[in-house]
PDB file of C-alpha atoms in Angstrom:
ATOM      1  CA  UNK A   1      13.413   2.057 -16.928  1.00 69.00           C
ATOM      2  CA  UNK A   2      12.384   5.596 -16.254  1.00 72.00           C
ATOM      3  CA  UNK A   3      14.252   7.283 -13.436  1.00 85.00           C
ATOM      4  CA  UNK A   4      13.627  10.535 -11.627  1.00 91.00           C
ATOM      5  CA  UNK A   5      16.625  11.983  -9.853  1.00 95.00           C
ATOM      6  CA  UNK A   6      16.251  14.668  -7.212  1.00 96.00           C
ATOM      7  CA  UNK A   7      18.928  16.835  -5.622  1.00 97.00           C
ATOM      8  CA  UNK A   8      20.006  17.711  -3.067  1.00 97.00           C
ATOM      9  CA  UNK A   9      19.072  14.902  -0.707  1.00 95.00           C
ATOM     10  CA  UNK A  10      19.253  17.208   2.303  1.00 96.00           C
ATOM     11  CA  UNK A  11      19.224  20.972   2.726  1.00 97.00           C
ATOM     12  CA  UNK A  12      19.708  22.883   5.947  1.00 97.00           C
ATOM     13  CA  UNK A  13      18.883  26.577   5.840  1.00 98.00           C
ATOM     14  CA  UNK A  14      18.533  29.471   8.216  1.00 98.00           C
ATOM     15  CA  UNK A  15      15.032  30.840   8.457  1.00 98.00           C
ATOM     16  CA  UNK A  16      14.632  33.545   5.846  1.00 98.00           C
ATOM     17  CA  UNK A  17      17.042  31.991   3.368  1.00 98.00           C
ATOM     18  CA  UNK A  18      15.888  30.665   0.024  1.00 98.00           C
ATOM     19  CA  UNK A  19      15.711  26.985  -0.899  1.00 97.00           C
ATOM     20  CA  UNK A  20      15.669  25.138  -4.208  1.00 98.00           C
ATOM     21  CA  UNK A  21      15.284  21.471  -5.080  1.00 98.00           C
ATOM     22  CA  UNK A  22      15.857  20.071  -8.554  1.00 98.00           C
ATOM     23  CA  UNK A  23      14.331  17.131 -10.328  1.00 97.00           C
ATOM     24  CA  UNK A  24      15.699  15.454 -13.466  1.00 97.00           C
ATOM     25  CA  UNK A  25      14.199  12.661 -15.509  1.00 94.00           C
ATOM     26  CA  UNK A  26      15.969  10.235 -17.805  1.00 89.00           C
ATOM     27  CA  UNK A  27      13.035  10.472 -20.216  1.00 89.00           C
ATOM     28  CA  UNK A  28      10.619  13.152 -21.374  1.00 91.00           C
ATOM     29  CA  UNK A  29       7.735  13.552 -18.965  1.00 90.00           C
ATOM     30  CA  UNK A  30       4.104  14.150 -19.791  1.00 87.00           C
ATOM     31  CA  UNK A  31       3.653  16.050 -16.555  1.00 89.00           C
ATOM     32  CA  UNK A  32       5.224  16.401 -13.148  1.00 93.00           C
ATOM     33  CA  UNK A  33       3.719  16.688  -9.711  1.00 94.00           C
ATOM     34  CA  UNK A  34       5.202  17.960  -6.472  1.00 97.00           C
ATOM     35  CA  UNK A  35       4.351  16.660  -3.013  1.00 97.00           C
ATOM     36  CA  UNK A  36       5.312  17.690   0.510  1.00 98.00           C
ATOM     37  CA  UNK A  37       5.650  15.291   3.412  1.00 97.00           C
ATOM     38  CA  UNK A  38       5.881  16.718   6.908  1.00 97.00           C
ATOM     39  CA  UNK A  39       7.914  14.733   9.464  1.00 94.00           C
ATOM     40  CA  UNK A  40       5.862  11.711  10.516  1.00 93.00           C
ATOM     41  CA  UNK A  41       3.163  12.537   7.980  1.00 96.00           C
ATOM     42  CA  UNK A  42       2.066  11.465   4.566  1.00 97.00           C
ATOM     43  CA  UNK A  43       2.729  13.054   1.160  1.00 97.00           C
ATOM     44  CA  UNK A  44       0.407  15.907   0.282  1.00 97.00           C
ATOM     45  CA  UNK A  45      -0.072  17.165  -3.258  1.00 96.00           C
ATOM     46  CA  UNK A  46       1.242  20.664  -3.936  1.00 97.00           C
ATOM     47  CA  UNK A  47       0.961  21.242  -7.662  1.00 95.00           C
ATOM     48  CA  UNK A  48       1.125  19.778 -11.155  1.00 93.00           C
ATOM     49  CA  UNK A  49       2.980  21.129 -14.194  1.00 93.00           C
ATOM     50  CA  UNK A  50       2.052  20.012 -17.678  1.00 91.00           C
ATOM     51  CA  UNK A  51       3.310  22.453 -20.294  1.00 93.00           C
ATOM     52  CA  UNK A  52       6.864  22.921 -21.523  1.00 96.00           C
ATOM     53  CA  UNK A  53       8.455  25.891 -19.763  1.00 97.00           C
ATOM     54  CA  UNK A  54       5.529  26.266 -17.384  1.00 97.00           C
ATOM     55  CA  UNK A  55       5.977  28.330 -14.224  1.00 98.00           C
ATOM     56  CA  UNK A  56       3.490  28.333 -11.371  1.00 98.00           C
ATOM     57  CA  UNK A  57       3.547  30.163  -8.060  1.00 98.00           C
ATOM     58  CA  UNK A  58       1.943  29.442  -4.729  1.00 97.00           C
ATOM     59  CA  UNK A  59       2.736  32.289  -2.351  1.00 97.00           C
ATOM     60  CA  UNK A  60       6.459  31.835  -1.605  1.00 98.00           C
ATOM     61  CA  UNK A  61       6.775  28.668  -3.707  1.00 98.00           C
ATOM     62  CA  UNK A  62       7.718  28.790  -7.388  1.00 98.00           C
ATOM     63  CA  UNK A  63       7.568  25.687  -9.566  1.00 98.00           C
ATOM     64  CA  UNK A  64       9.143  25.368 -13.003  1.00 98.00           C
ATOM     65  CA  UNK A  65       8.953  22.742 -15.717  1.00 97.00           C
ATOM     66  CA  UNK A  66      11.828  22.678 -18.177  1.00 97.00           C
ATOM     67  CA  UNK A  67      11.503  23.402 -21.867  1.00 96.00           C
ATOM     68  CA  UNK A  68      12.391  19.814 -22.727  1.00 95.00           C
ATOM     69  CA  UNK A  69       9.999  18.496 -20.059  1.00 94.00           C
ATOM     70  CA  UNK A  70      12.815  16.480 -18.497  1.00 95.00           C
ATOM     71  CA  UNK A  71      13.517  18.630 -15.470  1.00 96.00           C
ATOM     72  CA  UNK A  72      11.724  20.670 -12.869  1.00 98.00           C
ATOM     73  CA  UNK A  73      12.483  22.783  -9.836  1.00 98.00           C
ATOM     74  CA  UNK A  74      10.808  24.013  -6.685  1.00 98.00           C
ATOM     75  CA  UNK A  75      12.054  27.279  -5.178  1.00 98.00           C
ATOM     76  CA  UNK A  76      10.980  28.580  -1.790  1.00 98.00           C
ATOM     77  CA  UNK A  77      11.639  32.236  -1.049  1.00 98.00           C
ATOM     78  CA  UNK A  78      12.391  33.296   2.519  1.00 98.00           C
ATOM     79  CA  UNK A  79      11.902  29.926   4.183  1.00 98.00           C
ATOM     80  CA  UNK A  80       9.880  29.617   7.358  1.00 98.00           C
ATOM     81  CA  UNK A  81       9.885  26.897  10.000  1.00 97.00           C
ATOM     82  CA  UNK A  82       6.560  25.697   8.607  1.00 97.00           C
ATOM     83  CA  UNK A  83       8.368  24.743   5.381  1.00 98.00           C
ATOM     84  CA  UNK A  84      10.164  21.893   7.144  1.00 98.00           C
ATOM     85  CA  UNK A  85       9.604  18.520   5.503  1.00 97.00           C
ATOM     86  CA  UNK A  86      10.552  16.410   2.536  1.00 97.00           C
ATOM     87  CA  UNK A  87       9.673  17.608  -0.946  1.00 98.00           C
ATOM     88  CA  UNK A  88       9.131  15.017  -3.645  1.00 97.00           C
ATOM     89  CA  UNK A  89       8.802  15.429  -7.352  1.00 96.00           C
ATOM     90  CA  UNK A  90       6.897  12.746  -9.236  1.00 93.00           C
ATOM     91  CA  UNK A  91       6.885  12.362 -12.979  1.00 90.00           C
ATOM     92  CA  UNK A  92       4.753  10.448 -15.390  1.00 81.00           C
ATOM     93  CA  UNK A  93       5.489   9.334 -18.927  1.00 68.00           C
ATOM     94  CA  UNK A  94       1.897   9.615 -20.006  1.00 62.00           C
ATOM     95  CA  UNK A  95       1.776   6.014 -21.155  1.00 58.00           C
ATOM     96  CA  UNK A  96       1.126   4.526 -17.750  1.00 50.00           C
ATOM     97  CA  UNK A  97      -2.340   4.542 -16.292  1.00 57.00           C
ATOM     98  CA  UNK A  98      -1.913   6.904 -13.412  1.00 56.00           C
ATOM     99  CA  UNK A  99       1.559   5.829 -12.387  1.00 74.00           C
ATOM    100  CA  UNK A 100       4.052   8.283 -11.017  1.00 83.00           C
ATOM    101  CA  UNK A 101       7.774   7.777 -10.617  1.00 88.00           C
ATOM    102  CA  UNK A 102       8.843   9.538  -7.458  1.00 91.00           C
ATOM    103  CA  UNK A 103      12.198  11.133  -6.858  1.00 93.00           C
ATOM    104  CA  UNK A 104      13.886  10.261  -3.579  1.00 94.00           C
ATOM    105  CA  UNK A 105      13.004  13.623  -2.143  1.00 96.00           C
ATOM    106  CA  UNK A 106      14.813  16.586  -0.620  1.00 97.00           C
ATOM    107  CA  UNK A 107      14.615  16.870   3.132  1.00 96.00           C
ATOM    108  CA  UNK A 108      14.505  20.496   4.218  1.00 98.00           C
ATOM    109  CA  UNK A 109      15.315  21.622   7.711  1.00 97.00           C
ATOM    110  CA  UNK A 110      14.951  25.248   8.767  1.00 97.00           C
ATOM    111  CA  UNK A 111      16.838  26.720  11.700  1.00 95.00           C
ATOM    112  CA  UNK A 112      14.929  29.515  13.444  1.00 93.00           C
TER     113      UNK A 112
ATOM    114  CA  UNK B   1     -15.184  12.740   4.388  1.00 77.00           C
ATOM    115  CA  UNK B   2     -12.428  10.651   5.908  1.00 84.00           C
ATOM    116  CA  UNK B   3     -10.410  10.623   2.667  1.00 95.00           C
ATOM    117  CA  UNK B   4      -8.005   7.686   2.573  1.00 98.00           C
ATOM    118  CA  UNK B   5      -7.723   5.541   5.680  1.00 98.00           C
ATOM    119  CA  UNK B   6      -5.347   2.688   6.416  1.00 98.00           C
ATOM    120  CA  UNK B   7      -5.430  -0.068   9.000  1.00 98.00           C
ATOM    121  CA  UNK B   8      -3.495  -0.963  11.005  1.00 97.00           C
ATOM    122  CA  UNK B   9      -1.247   2.013  11.813  1.00 97.00           C
ATOM    123  CA  UNK B  10       1.518  -0.153  13.238  1.00 97.00           C
ATOM    124  CA  UNK B  11       2.329  -3.839  13.077  1.00 97.00           C
ATOM    125  CA  UNK B  12       5.184  -6.101  14.112  1.00 97.00           C
ATOM    126  CA  UNK B  13       5.509  -9.474  12.415  1.00 97.00           C
ATOM    127  CA  UNK B  14       7.850 -12.379  12.695  1.00 97.00           C
ATOM    128  CA  UNK B  15       9.555 -13.695   9.599  1.00 98.00           C
ATOM    129  CA  UNK B  16       7.217 -16.019   7.719  1.00 97.00           C
ATOM    130  CA  UNK B  17       3.990 -14.619   9.136  1.00 97.00           C
ATOM    131  CA  UNK B  18       1.289 -13.262   6.886  1.00 97.00           C
ATOM    132  CA  UNK B  19      -0.865 -10.190   7.134  1.00 96.00           C
ATOM    133  CA  UNK B  20      -3.189  -7.939   5.175  1.00 98.00           C
ATOM    134  CA  UNK B  21      -3.139  -4.165   5.086  1.00 98.00           C
ATOM    135  CA  UNK B  22      -6.448  -2.492   4.379  1.00 98.00           C
ATOM    136  CA  UNK B  23      -6.923   0.762   2.508  1.00 98.00           C
ATOM    137  CA  UNK B  24     -10.277   2.469   2.184  1.00 98.00           C
ATOM    138  CA  UNK B  25     -11.285   5.653   0.394  1.00 97.00           C
ATOM    139  CA  UNK B  26     -14.598   7.479   0.421  1.00 96.00           C
ATOM    140  CA  UNK B  27     -13.972   9.789  -2.539  1.00 94.00           C
ATOM    141  CA  UNK B  28     -15.293   7.419  -5.211  1.00 93.00           C
ATOM    142  CA  UNK B  29     -11.853   7.286  -6.829  1.00 93.00           C
ATOM    143  CA  UNK B  30     -11.202   4.806  -9.605  1.00 91.00           C
ATOM    144  CA  UNK B  31      -7.444   4.514  -9.139  1.00 92.00           C
ATOM    145  CA  UNK B  32      -5.747   3.153  -6.038  1.00 94.00           C
ATOM    146  CA  UNK B  33      -2.084   2.507  -5.274  1.00 94.00           C
ATOM    147  CA  UNK B  34       0.180   0.889  -2.735  1.00 97.00           C
ATOM    148  CA  UNK B  35       3.632   2.374  -2.107  1.00 97.00           C
ATOM    149  CA  UNK B  36       6.422   1.552   0.247  1.00 97.00           C
ATOM    150  CA  UNK B  37       8.725   4.196   1.654  1.00 97.00           C
ATOM    151  CA  UNK B  38      12.196   3.371   2.897  1.00 94.00           C
ATOM    152  CA  UNK B  39      14.790   5.844   4.197  1.00 86.00           C
ATOM    153  CA  UNK B  40      16.544   7.549   1.301  1.00 80.00           C
ATOM    154  CA  UNK B  41      14.506   5.620  -1.280  1.00 82.00           C
ATOM    155  CA  UNK B  42      11.503   7.815  -1.778  1.00 88.00           C
ATOM    156  CA  UNK B  43       8.184   6.205  -2.634  1.00 93.00           C
ATOM    157  CA  UNK B  44       8.149   3.040  -4.701  1.00 93.00           C
ATOM    158  CA  UNK B  45       5.009   1.672  -6.285  1.00 93.00           C
ATOM    159  CA  UNK B  46       4.151  -1.901  -5.304  1.00 96.00           C
ATOM    160  CA  UNK B  47       0.828  -2.536  -7.044  1.00 96.00           C
ATOM    161  CA  UNK B  48      -1.978  -0.413  -8.352  1.00 93.00           C
ATOM    162  CA  UNK B  49      -5.551  -0.691  -9.566  1.00 93.00           C
ATOM    163  CA  UNK B  50      -7.344   1.266 -12.254  1.00 90.00           C
ATOM    164  CA  UNK B  51     -10.782   0.147 -11.165  1.00 92.00           C
ATOM    165  CA  UNK B  52     -12.813  -2.384  -9.226  1.00 94.00           C
ATOM    166  CA  UNK B  53     -11.686  -5.914  -9.979  1.00 95.00           C
ATOM    167  CA  UNK B  54      -8.404  -4.869 -11.629  1.00 94.00           C
ATOM    168  CA  UNK B  55      -4.847  -4.932 -10.336  1.00 95.00           C
ATOM    169  CA  UNK B  56      -1.437  -4.449 -11.883  1.00 93.00           C
ATOM    170  CA  UNK B  57       2.198  -4.683 -10.842  1.00 93.00           C
ATOM    171  CA  UNK B  58       4.259  -1.646 -10.033  1.00 91.00           C
ATOM    172  CA  UNK B  59       7.971  -1.210  -9.572  1.00 90.00           C
ATOM    173  CA  UNK B  60       8.491  -3.580  -6.600  1.00 94.00           C
ATOM    174  CA  UNK B  61       5.693  -6.195  -6.584  1.00 96.00           C
ATOM    175  CA  UNK B  62       7.597  -9.282  -5.440  1.00 96.00           C
ATOM    176  CA  UNK B  63       6.391 -10.730  -2.130  1.00 97.00           C
ATOM    177  CA  UNK B  64       3.083  -8.844  -2.218  1.00 98.00           C
ATOM    178  CA  UNK B  65      -0.389  -9.532  -3.513  1.00 97.00           C
ATOM    179  CA  UNK B  66      -3.364  -7.203  -3.820  1.00 98.00           C
ATOM    180  CA  UNK B  67      -7.090  -7.336  -4.345  1.00 98.00           C
ATOM    181  CA  UNK B  68      -9.716  -4.751  -5.285  1.00 97.00           C
ATOM    182  CA  UNK B  69     -13.030  -6.494  -4.784  1.00 95.00           C
ATOM    183  CA  UNK B  70     -14.828  -3.269  -3.947  1.00 96.00           C
ATOM    184  CA  UNK B  71     -14.180   0.116  -5.488  1.00 96.00           C
ATOM    185  CA  UNK B  72     -13.539   1.765  -2.147  1.00 97.00           C
ATOM    186  CA  UNK B  73     -11.107  -0.852  -0.790  1.00 98.00           C
ATOM    187  CA  UNK B  74      -7.626  -1.950  -1.828  1.00 98.00           C
ATOM    188  CA  UNK B  75      -5.952  -4.721   0.152  1.00 98.00           C
ATOM    189  CA  UNK B  76      -2.239  -5.446   0.285  1.00 98.00           C
ATOM    190  CA  UNK B  77      -1.197  -8.913   1.411  1.00 98.00           C
ATOM    191  CA  UNK B  78       2.110 -10.279   2.578  1.00 96.00           C
ATOM    192  CA  UNK B  79       2.004 -14.076   2.386  1.00 92.00           C
ATOM    193  CA  UNK B  80       5.332 -14.771   4.083  1.00 96.00           C
ATOM    194  CA  UNK B  81       6.859 -11.664   5.602  1.00 96.00           C
ATOM    195  CA  UNK B  82      10.598 -11.052   5.333  1.00 97.00           C
ATOM    196  CA  UNK B  83      12.797  -8.508   7.158  1.00 97.00           C
ATOM    197  CA  UNK B  84      13.322  -6.742   3.809  1.00 96.00           C
ATOM    198  CA  UNK B  85       9.634  -5.834   3.907  1.00 97.00           C
ATOM    199  CA  UNK B  86      10.122  -3.664   6.974  1.00 97.00           C
ATOM    200  CA  UNK B  87       8.922  -0.305   5.731  1.00 98.00           C
ATOM    201  CA  UNK B  88       6.232   2.340   5.870  1.00 98.00           C
ATOM    202  CA  UNK B  89       3.383   1.491   3.527  1.00 98.00           C
ATOM    203  CA  UNK B  90       1.237   4.210   1.999  1.00 98.00           C
ATOM    204  CA  UNK B  91      -1.985   3.758   0.146  1.00 98.00           C
ATOM    205  CA  UNK B  92      -3.135   6.440  -2.281  1.00 96.00           C
ATOM    206  CA  UNK B  93      -6.066   7.058  -4.557  1.00 94.00           C
ATOM    207  CA  UNK B  94      -6.880   9.339  -7.447  1.00 91.00           C
ATOM    208  CA  UNK B  95      -9.982  10.188  -9.426  1.00 86.00           C
ATOM    209  CA  UNK B  96      -8.374   9.433 -12.748  1.00 77.00           C
ATOM    210  CA  UNK B  97      -5.118   8.456 -14.320  1.00 68.00           C
ATOM    211  CA  UNK B  98      -1.982  10.448 -14.915  1.00 56.00           C
ATOM    212  CA  UNK B  99      -3.007  11.266 -18.461  1.00 56.00           C
ATOM    213  CA  UNK B 100      -5.769  13.324 -16.955  1.00 57.00           C
ATOM    214  CA  UNK B 101      -3.415  14.932 -14.504  1.00 66.00           C
ATOM    215  CA  UNK B 102      -5.102  13.863 -11.313  1.00 82.00           C
ATOM    216  CA  UNK B 103      -3.419  14.298  -7.960  1.00 88.00           C
ATOM    217  CA  UNK B 104      -2.997  11.380  -5.624  1.00 92.00           C
ATOM    218  CA  UNK B 105      -4.423  11.461  -2.108  1.00 95.00           C
ATOM    219  CA  UNK B 106      -2.412   9.529   0.436  1.00 97.00           C
ATOM    220  CA  UNK B 107      -3.440   7.700   3.570  1.00 98.00           C
ATOM    221  CA  UNK B 108      -1.621   8.155   6.896  1.00 98.00           C
ATOM    222  CA  UNK B 109       0.568   5.087   6.395  1.00 97.00           C
ATOM    223  CA  UNK B 110       1.221   1.761   8.105  1.00 97.00           C
ATOM    224  CA  UNK B 111       4.533   1.212   9.819  1.00 97.00           C
ATOM    225  CA  UNK B 112       5.470  -2.463   9.499  1.00 97.00           C
ATOM    226  CA  UNK B 113       8.398  -4.144  11.208  1.00 97.00           C
ATOM    227  CA  UNK B 114       9.370  -7.707  10.348  1.00 97.00           C
ATOM    228  CA  UNK B 115      11.667  -9.369  12.864  1.00 97.00           C
TER     229      UNK B 115
END
């Protein structure tokens, strides 16, 4: 079945350093979504990428979708303590009715 | 708008007991989902519904049943709880399906422990 792999599993950074998490799918995706889950909280939607090679920015966050639509990345510039949490990518194959396959997430901790 | 709500927030069961988790959404969403989240495993889809009166199996459906009698509610049932079902359960809803690129809105979660 379809798998979505996400690395790294954990990332510890000093405040101000950059952070990147990578997502790879075993199959071509129709689109990919990114979610953030704060400690003790629930996943919250960040963004969706649909087009091959698409790049979207949200302030210090940059999201990319690979040309082959099988991989994606989230890059945070100059991390802040408010960035702490687990970041999940979630891909869909377009054939399912609303189903997403979630990666296992990257847990980010930021040292002030 | 309350968004997606889940009851209860916490529950402890003994092996073999049954219970029902309730999810409610006030956004008039067609699609609803139940996920479980275990440490290091991410979110895994248990069952989902594409509309009132419909349900379908997800990735890990065994040991669970669901019902969507009303559009705003999605119930998850455990008929005979097992320790392997100890997890955090999240309900989510979306306006449309993935083909339409709709984001999922998650509830606050239910933390279930089965002894």
